[in-house]
Each structure stands twice: as C-alpha cells, then as structure tokens.
C-alpha cells in the first residue's frame, strides 16, 4: 500500500517526530544551547522535514493537483514570513537586509535548485522530462515580475538614499505583489487549472507538450506512473489529521531552524564568511520539505507537480513576504533594504533567461537540469566568496 494512503497509527514515526520536534522547539526557544543540544535540535529538524513531506503527500493525494503543491508552498511560506518578521523585530538595524536576503535565496533555491533537481530526476527516468509550458511559463512570468518589482527596482529608485523604497513605493509594491499572487492562485486553481496538471507520460513519446485539458487531466488524477497515483485516496479524517501534523511539522522546521541559527551564525563568523551565508543556510533548511516533495514527484513522472512546487514557492515567498514586511514596517525600527546588488541582479537575470529557455519547449533533458543546478552553485559560491 502507498505511504501516501496508509493510515498512520499513533506509534507511527510520522506522528511522533513532529510532536517531538515541536517539544524540542518549546524547550529550546530563546535559550543559548550547548553543542549536544544543538545537535539534538538539528536531528529533530531533519525528522520534521521528512514528516512534513509525508503528510504533504497525503494531503496532495486527497485534494489532487494543483491544490496539493499549493498547500505545502503556502504553509511553508506563511511560517517563513512569521519567522522573518520575528527576527527583524528582535534584530534591529543588523537585520535590515534580512527580508531581501531570505526572499532572494528562496527564489534562487526554488527556481534553480528545486526545478533543476526535478528536471534532472525526471530526465534520468524517462530521458526527457515533460511538462505544461503554458502553466509553467505563466508561473515563471509571475516570479520574474514579482522579483523585479520588489527586489530590483529599490536599487534604482531615488526617493530615498540606498536600496530602499519610500513609504508610498513600498505600499505599491506590497499591493502589486498581493494582487499578482491572488491572480496567479485564481488562474492556477480555477480559471486554467488544466495548465498545471501533470502531463501523461506518453506525451514524451508522441511529442505532445500542450495543456492537460484532455489526457493531461487524466494524468493529474492517476497516470503519473507511481504506485501511489493508482491507490485509493486517503479518507477525509486521515487527510485532516495529516494536514494538522503537516502544520505542526512546518512550525517545528522553521522554529528549530531559528533555534540552531545562533550556532550557525557563530560558525559562519568563526569561518570568516559573510553574514548573508546565514540567510542562505536558513533558507535551505526551510525549503527542504518542498525540495524533497518535488524530487519525489519527479521520480513518479509528475514533473509538472515538481515545477508547481518550485515556482509556486517562489511566488508565495515574494507575494506574501513583501506585503507582510510592508505592514510590519509600521512598527519595526530601522531601515528596510530590499534592493539587490549587481552580482545578485546578474544572477537573477541569468535565472530568468535560462528558465524561459527551459520552459518554452515543454520538454527538458539532463542538460537543462544541469544548467539550473550550476546557476544555483554559482549563487551559493558567490554567497560564500562575493
């Protein structure tokens, strides 16, 4: 029986681990931890990531695509936004660029890391990874627009010195981000839902890459190629339990990541690395559930689901973070630096161009997956050695 549909008894690790991780979060919150405690919290964090992926797959199997990937992306992003606001409230001026660094790290990890790994796994399985160019292209256009409006324009505006928005500009960026996010969700889940459904595996052989309005819809319901796709959906009760445990696991993931962040900061400082590396590490930890879920979907010939997760997470990260930060800026003291520097703008432009060339044909090989991963590697390397 599929792991996505079996009933989890109270002794199941996917039930126990999120609860233990949450207890570890409560016990460690706001305290300076010794080395062994940091290791234990990190172990709980890793277990919570794996549990979150399991419960996300249960929920996704019940509600179907694209709602399944939307649940995980939005849940992680909402908690991530809460973490950013909390850290900014406590950190003062030294966290002025935290929102920018975190959001940009999320964009690079999702658009290059999650997408690249998914294409690589999909191409290794079937030689060619197939997906809907219409839906993925629309998602990429939304990511690019949000990123430029929120992260590039502040570098060039002149109302305030430095890479900052004025109050009016920040308000416009927040409203525009929220509006674009809402419009994308409406298109993805209602108006053009078929554009975001997995493409039937047979499309690779026939050369078809269009929307899954006919055969693609069937793929979304059970032609993805994995055993879990043909199993009976979980019951409503099992789905609700998994949804609750998913939220518990995600709270534990983000909270435990914050608990170990002082140790990470100390390690980064001791190694003489830029402070921005801390944001990259935290982003990698927070996005681990989406990454594992996307790779699992690609292994089951559901590359479109993987792309939904990747681009959906990037859209949610910008579309929800910028409005939240704009609202929080009312009581937060200190500057809010949103504009990217030259190196990061070049990497963002490269990501958009490469992604557009990857998405346009609706088919990708190992090469495209490798190119995206090299772009991510360049970002990570330059974060360590700017």
Coordinates of C-alpha atoms in Angstrom, one line a residue:
X1 CA 0.0 0.0 0.0
X2 CA 1.2 3.5 -0.8
X3 CA 2.8 5.6 2.0
X4 CA 0.6 8.4 0.8
X5 CA -2.6 6.5 1.7
X6 CA -1.9 4.2 4.6
X7 CA -3.4 5.1 7.9
X8 CA -0.8 6.2 10.5
X9 CA -1.2 4.7 14.0
X10 CA -0.3 6.8 17.0
X11 CA 3.0 4.9 17.1
X12 CA 3.9 5.9 13.5
X13 CA 7.1 7.9 13.2
X14 CA 5.3 10.5 11.0
X15 CA 3.1 11.2 14.1
X16 CA 5.7 11.0 16.8
X17 CA 8.5 13.0 15.1
X18 CA 6.6 16.3 14.5
X19 CA 5.4 16.3 18.1
X20 CA 8.9 15.6 19.4
X21 CA 10.3 18.3 17.2
X22 CA 7.7 20.8 18.5
X23 CA 8.6 19.9 22.1
X24 CA 12.3 20.4 21.2
X25 CA 11.3 23.8 19.8
X26 CA 9.4 24.8 23.0
X27 CA 12.3 23.7 25.3
X28 CA 15.0 25.4 23.2
X29 CA 13.2 28.7 22.3
X30 CA 15.1 31.8 23.4
X31 CA 17.9 29.8 25.1
X32 CA 21.6 29.6 24.4
X33 CA 22.1 25.9 23.6
X34 CA 25.2 23.8 24.2
X35 CA 26.7 21.8 21.4
X36 CA 24.9 18.5 22.2
X37 CA 21.6 20.3 22.4
X38 CA 22.1 21.9 19.0
X39 CA 22.8 18.5 17.5
X40 CA 19.6 17.1 19.0
X41 CA 17.5 20.0 17.7
X42 CA 19.1 19.6 14.3
X43 CA 18.2 15.9 14.3
X44 CA 14.6 16.8 15.2
X45 CA 14.6 19.4 12.4
X46 CA 15.7 16.8 9.9
X47 CA 13.0 14.3 11.1
X48 CA 10.3 17.1 10.9
X49 CA 11.3 17.8 7.3
X50 CA 10.8 14.1 6.3
X51 CA 7.5 14.0 8.3
X52 CA 6.3 17.2 6.6
X53 CA 6.9 15.7 3.1
X54 CA 5.0 12.6 4.0
X55 CA 1.9 14.5 5.3
X56 CA 2.1 16.9 2.4
X57 CA 1.9 13.9 0.0
X58 CA -1.2 12.5 1.9
X59 CA -3.0 15.9 1.6
X60 CA -1.9 16.3 -2.0
X61 CA -3.2 12.8 -2.9
X62 CA -6.6 13.7 -1.4
X63 CA -7.1 17.1 -3.0
X64 CA -5.3 16.5 -6.3
X65 CA -3.2 18.9 -8.3
X66 CA -2.5 21.8 -8.3
X67 CA -4.0 22.2 -4.8
X68 CA -1.6 19.6 -3.3
X69 CA 1.5 21.6 -4.2
X70 CA -0.2 24.8 -3.2
X71 CA -0.9 23.6 0.3
X72 CA 2.8 22.9 1.0
X73 CA 4.1 26.0 -0.7
X74 CA 1.7 28.4 1.1
X75 CA 2.1 26.7 4.5
X76 CA 5.9 26.9 4.5
X77 CA 5.8 30.5 3.2
X78 CA 3.4 31.7 5.8
X79 CA 5.5 30.3 8.6
X80 CA 8.7 31.6 6.9
X81 CA 7.2 35.1 6.8
X82 CA 6.4 34.9 10.5
X83 CA 10.0 33.9 11.2
X84 CA 11.4 36.8 9.2
X85 CA 9.1 39.4 11.0
X86 CA 10.1 37.9 14.4
X87 CA 13.8 38.1 13.6
X88 CA 13.5 41.6 12.3
X89 CA 11.6 42.7 15.4
X90 CA 14.4 41.4 17.6
X91 CA 17.4 42.2 15.5
X92 CA 17.2 46.0 14.9
X93 CA 19.5 47.5 12.2
X94 CA 21.5 44.4 11.7
X95 CA 18.5 42.6 10.2
X96 CA 17.7 45.5 7.7
X97 CA 18.5 43.2 4.7
X98 CA 17.1 40.0 6.2
X99 CA 13.9 40.1 4.2
X100 CA 15.8 40.7 0.9
X101 CA 18.4 38.1 1.5
X102 CA 15.8 35.5 2.5
X103 CA 13.4 36.1 -0.3
X104 CA 16.2 36.2 -2.9
X105 CA 17.7 33.0 -1.5
X106 CA 14.3 31.4 -1.8
X107 CA 13.9 32.5 -5.4
X108 CA 17.3 31.1 -6.4
X109 CA 16.8 27.8 -4.5
X110 CA 13.3 27.2 -5.9
X111 CA 13.9 28.3 -9.5
X112 CA 17.3 26.7 -9.9
X113 CA 17.6 24.1 -7.1
X114 CA 14.1 22.6 -7.0
X115 CA 13.5 23.0 -10.7
X116 CA 17.0 21.7 -11.6
X117 CA 16.8 18.7 -9.4
X118 CA 13.3 17.8 -10.6
X119 CA 14.3 18.1 -14.3
X120 CA 17.4 16.0 -13.6
X121 CA 15.5 13.2 -11.9
X122 CA 12.7 13.3 -14.5
X123 CA 15.1 13.1 -17.4
X124 CA 17.1 10.3 -15.8
X125 CA 13.9 8.3 -15.5
X126 CA 12.5 8.9 -19.0
X127 CA 15.3 10.6 -21.0
X128 CA 13.0 13.6 -21.4
X129 CA 11.1 15.4 -18.7
X130 CA 7.7 16.6 -20.0
X131 CA 5.5 19.3 -18.5
X132 CA 3.0 22.0 -19.5
X133 CA 4.7 25.0 -21.0
X134 CA 1.6 27.1 -20.6
X135 CA 1.3 26.8 -16.8
X136 CA 5.0 26.8 -16.0
X137 CA 5.5 29.8 -18.3
X138 CA 2.8 31.7 -16.6
X139 CA 4.3 30.9 -13.2
X140 CA 7.8 31.9 -14.3
X141 CA 6.5 35.2 -15.7
X142 CA 4.9 35.9 -12.3
X143 CA 8.1 35.1 -10.4
X144 CA 10.1 37.4 -12.7
X145 CA 7.7 40.3 -12.4
X146 CA 7.4 40.0 -8.6
X147 CA 11.2 39.7 -8.2
X148 CA 11.9 42.8 -10.4
X149 CA 9.2 45.0 -8.7
X150 CA 10.3 44.0 -5.2
X151 CA 14.0 43.3 -5.3
X152 CA 15.4 45.2 -8.3
X153 CA 13.6 48.5 -8.5
X154 CA 14.6 49.6 -5.0
X155 CA 18.2 49.8 -6.2
X156 CA 17.3 52.4 -8.8
X157 CA 14.6 54.5 -7.1
X158 CA 15.7 57.9 -5.9
X159 CA 13.0 58.9 -3.3
X160 CA 15.2 57.5 -0.5
X161 CA 19.0 57.0 -0.4
X162 CA 20.3 53.4 -0.7
X163 CA 18.4 50.4 -1.9
X164 CA 15.2 51.3 -0.1
X165 CA 11.6 52.1 -1.1
X166 CA 9.8 55.2 0.1
X167 CA 6.6 54.5 2.1
X168 CA 4.4 55.1 -1.0
X169 CA 6.7 52.9 -3.1
X170 CA 6.7 50.1 -0.5
X171 CA 2.9 50.3 -0.3
X172 CA 2.6 50.0 -4.1
X173 CA 5.0 47.0 -4.2
X174 CA 3.0 45.3 -1.4
X175 CA -0.4 45.8 -3.1
X176 CA 1.0 44.7 -6.5
X177 CA 2.6 41.6 -5.0
X178 CA -0.5 40.6 -3.2
X179 CA -2.7 41.2 -6.3
X180 CA -0.4 39.2 -8.6
X181 CA -0.2 36.4 -6.1
X182 CA -4.0 36.3 -5.8
X183 CA -4.4 36.4 -9.6
X184 CA -2.0 33.6 -10.0
X185 CA -3.8 31.4 -7.5
X186 CA -7.1 32.1 -9.2
X187 CA -5.7 31.1 -12.6
X188 CA -3.9 28.0 -11.2
X189 CA -6.8 26.6 -9.2
X190 CA -9.9 27.7 -11.1
X191 CA -9.6 29.5 -14.5
X192 CA -6.9 27.4 -16.1
X193 CA -6.3 24.6 -13.7
X194 CA -5.6 22.1 -16.6
X195 CA -2.4 24.0 -17.4
X196 CA -1.0 22.9 -14.1
X197 CA -1.9 19.2 -14.2
X198 CA 0.8 16.6 -14.8
X199 CA 1.3 15.6 -18.5
X200 CA 0.7 11.9 -19.4
X201 CA 4.0 10.1 -19.7
X202 CA 3.0 9.1 -23.2
X203 CA 3.3 12.7 -24.3
X204 CA 7.1 12.4 -24.3
X205 CA 7.0 9.7 -26.9
X206 CA 4.4 11.4 -29.1
X207 CA 6.0 14.9 -28.8
X208 CA 2.9 16.5 -27.2
X209 CA 3.5 19.3 -24.8
X210 CA 0.2 21.1 -24.6
X211 CA -2.1 21.7 -21.7
X212 CA -3.5 18.7 -20.0
X213 CA -7.1 19.6 -20.8
X214 CA -7.8 16.1 -22.1
X215 CA -5.2 13.4 -21.4
X216 CA -3.3 15.7 -19.0
X217 CA -6.3 15.8 -16.7
X218 CA -6.3 12.1 -16.6
X219 CA -2.6 12.2 -15.7
X220 CA -3.3 14.5 -12.9
X221 CA -5.8 12.0 -11.4
X222 CA -3.8 8.9 -11.8
X223 CA -1.5 8.5 -14.8
X224 CA 1.6 9.8 -13.2
X225 CA 3.3 6.5 -13.2
X226 CA 3.8 5.8 -9.5
X227 CA 2.0 3.3 -7.4
X228 CA 0.7 6.0 -5.1
X229 CA -1.1 7.6 -8.0
X230 CA -3.3 4.4 -8.5
X231 CA -4.1 3.9 -4.9
X232 CA -7.4 4.9 -3.3
X233 CA -7.2 8.5 -1.9
X234 CA -7.0 8.8 1.9
X235 CA -10.2 9.3 3.9
X236 CA -11.3 12.8 5.0
X237 CA -10.3 12.0 8.6
X238 CA -6.8 10.8 7.6
X239 CA -6.4 13.9 5.4
X240 CA -7.4 16.3 8.2
X241 CA -5.0 14.5 10.6
X242 CA -2.2 14.8 8.1
X243 CA -3.0 18.5 7.5
X244 CA -2.7 19.2 11.2
X245 CA 0.5 17.2 11.5
X246 CA 1.9 19.0 8.4
X247 CA 1.3 22.3 10.1
X248 CA 3.0 21.1 13.3
X249 CA 5.9 19.7 11.4
X250 CA 6.4 23.0 9.5
X251 CA 6.2 25.1 12.6
X252 CA 8.9 22.8 14.1
X253 CA 11.0 23.0 11.0
X254 CA 11.1 26.8 11.0
X255 CA 11.3 27.2 14.8
X256 CA 14.1 24.6 15.1
X257 CA 15.9 26.3 12.3
X258 CA 15.7 29.6 14.3
X259 CA 16.9 27.8 17.4
X260 CA 20.0 26.5 15.7
X261 CA 20.6 29.7 13.9
X262 CA 22.8 31.2 16.7
X263 CA 25.1 28.2 16.4
X264 CA 25.1 28.7 12.6
X265 CA 25.9 32.4 13.0
X266 CA 28.8 31.6 15.3
X267 CA 30.1 29.0 12.9
X268 CA 29.8 31.4 9.9
X269 CA 31.5 34.2 11.9
X270 CA 34.3 31.9 13.1
X271 CA 34.9 30.7 9.5
X272 CA 35.2 34.4 8.4
X273 CA 32.2 34.1 5.9
X274 CA 29.8 36.9 5.0
X275 CA 26.8 37.2 7.3
X276 CA 24.5 36.6 4.3
X277 CA 25.5 33.0 4.4
X278 CA 23.4 32.5 7.5
X279 CA 20.3 33.5 5.5
X280 CA 21.2 31.1 2.8
X281 CA 21.6 28.2 5.2
X282 CA 18.2 29.0 6.9
X283 CA 16.5 29.2 3.5
X284 CA 17.9 25.8 2.6
X285 CA 16.6 24.3 5.8
X286 CA 13.2 25.9 5.5
X287 CA 12.8 24.9 1.8
X288 CA 13.9 21.3 2.5
X289 CA 10.3 19.9 2.6
X290 CA 9.4 21.4 -0.8
X291 CA 12.7 20.1 -2.3
X292 CA 12.1 16.5 -1.1
X293 CA 8.4 16.6 -2.2
X294 CA 9.4 17.9 -5.6
X295 CA 12.1 15.3 -6.1
X296 CA 9.6 12.5 -5.0
X297 CA 7.0 13.8 -7.6
X298 CA 9.7 13.8 -10.3
X299 CA 10.5 10.2 -9.5
X300 CA 6.9 9.4 -10.1
X301 CA 6.9 11.1 -13.6
X302 CA 5.0 14.1 -12.2
X303 CA 7.5 16.8 -13.2
X304 CA 4.7 19.3 -13.5
X305 CA 3.9 18.8 -9.9
X306 CA 7.6 19.5 -9.1
X307 CA 7.5 22.7 -11.1
X308 CA 4.3 23.8 -9.4
X309 CA 6.1 23.4 -6.1
X310 CA 9.2 25.2 -7.2
X311 CA 7.6 28.2 -8.9
X312 CA 4.7 28.3 -6.5
X313 CA 7.0 28.5 -3.5
X314 CA 8.9 31.4 -5.2
X315 CA 5.7 33.3 -5.9
X316 CA 4.4 32.7 -2.4
X317 CA 7.7 33.8 -0.9
X318 CA 7.7 37.2 -2.6
X319 CA 3.9 37.7 -2.9
X320 CA 3.4 37.1 0.9
X321 CA 6.6 38.3 2.4
X322 CA 6.7 41.8 0.8
X323 CA 3.1 42.7 2.0
X324 CA 3.8 41.3 5.4
X325 CA 7.1 43.3 5.7
X326 CA 5.4 46.4 4.5
X327 CA 2.7 46.0 7.2
X328 CA 5.3 45.2 9.8
X329 CA 7.4 48.3 8.9
X330 CA 4.8 50.4 10.6
X331 CA 6.2 49.3 14.0
X332 CA 9.6 48.0 13.0
X333 CA 12.5 50.4 13.6
X334 CA 15.5 50.8 11.3
X335 CA 15.9 50.8 7.5
X336 CA 14.4 48.1 5.2
X337 CA 16.9 47.3 2.5
X338 CA 15.2 45.5 -0.4
X339 CA 17.3 46.3 -3.5
X340 CA 19.8 43.7 -4.8
X341 CA 23.4 44.4 -5.5
X342 CA 25.0 44.0 -9.0
X343 CA 26.1 40.3 -8.6
X344 CA 22.6 39.2 -7.5
X345 CA 20.9 41.1 -10.2
X346 CA 23.1 39.4 -12.8
X347 CA 22.2 36.0 -11.3
X348 CA 18.5 36.9 -11.3
X349 CA 18.6 37.9 -14.9
X350 CA 20.5 34.7 -15.8
X351 CA 17.9 32.6 -13.9
X352 CA 15.0 34.3 -15.8
X353 CA 16.6 33.8 -19.2
X354 CA 17.7 30.2 -18.6
X355 CA 14.3 29.4 -17.1
X356 CA 12.4 30.9 -20.1
X357 CA 14.5 28.8 -22.5
X358 CA 13.9 25.7 -20.4
X359 CA 10.1 26.1 -20.1
X360 CA 9.3 27.2 -23.6
X361 CA 9.5 23.8 -25.3
X362 CA 7.6 22.0 -22.6
X363 CA 10.4 19.3 -22.6
X364 CA 13.7 19.2 -20.9
X365 CA 16.8 16.9 -20.8
X366 CA 19.6 16.3 -18.4
X367 CA 21.3 19.4 -19.8
X368 CA 18.6 21.8 -18.7
X369 CA 18.6 20.4 -15.2
X370 CA 22.4 20.6 -15.0
X371 CA 22.4 24.2 -16.2
X372 CA 19.9 25.2 -13.4
X373 CA 22.0 23.5 -10.8
X374 CA 25.2 25.2 -12.0
X375 CA 23.4 28.6 -11.7
X376 CA 22.5 27.6 -8.1
X377 CA 26.0 26.5 -7.4
X378 CA 27.3 29.9 -8.7
X379 CA 24.9 31.7 -6.3
X380 CA 26.0 29.6 -3.3
X381 CA 29.7 30.0 -4.1
X382 CA 29.4 33.8 -4.5
X383 CA 27.4 34.0 -1.3
X384 CA 30.5 32.5 0.4
X385 CA 33.0 34.3 -1.7
X386 CA 31.4 37.5 -3.0

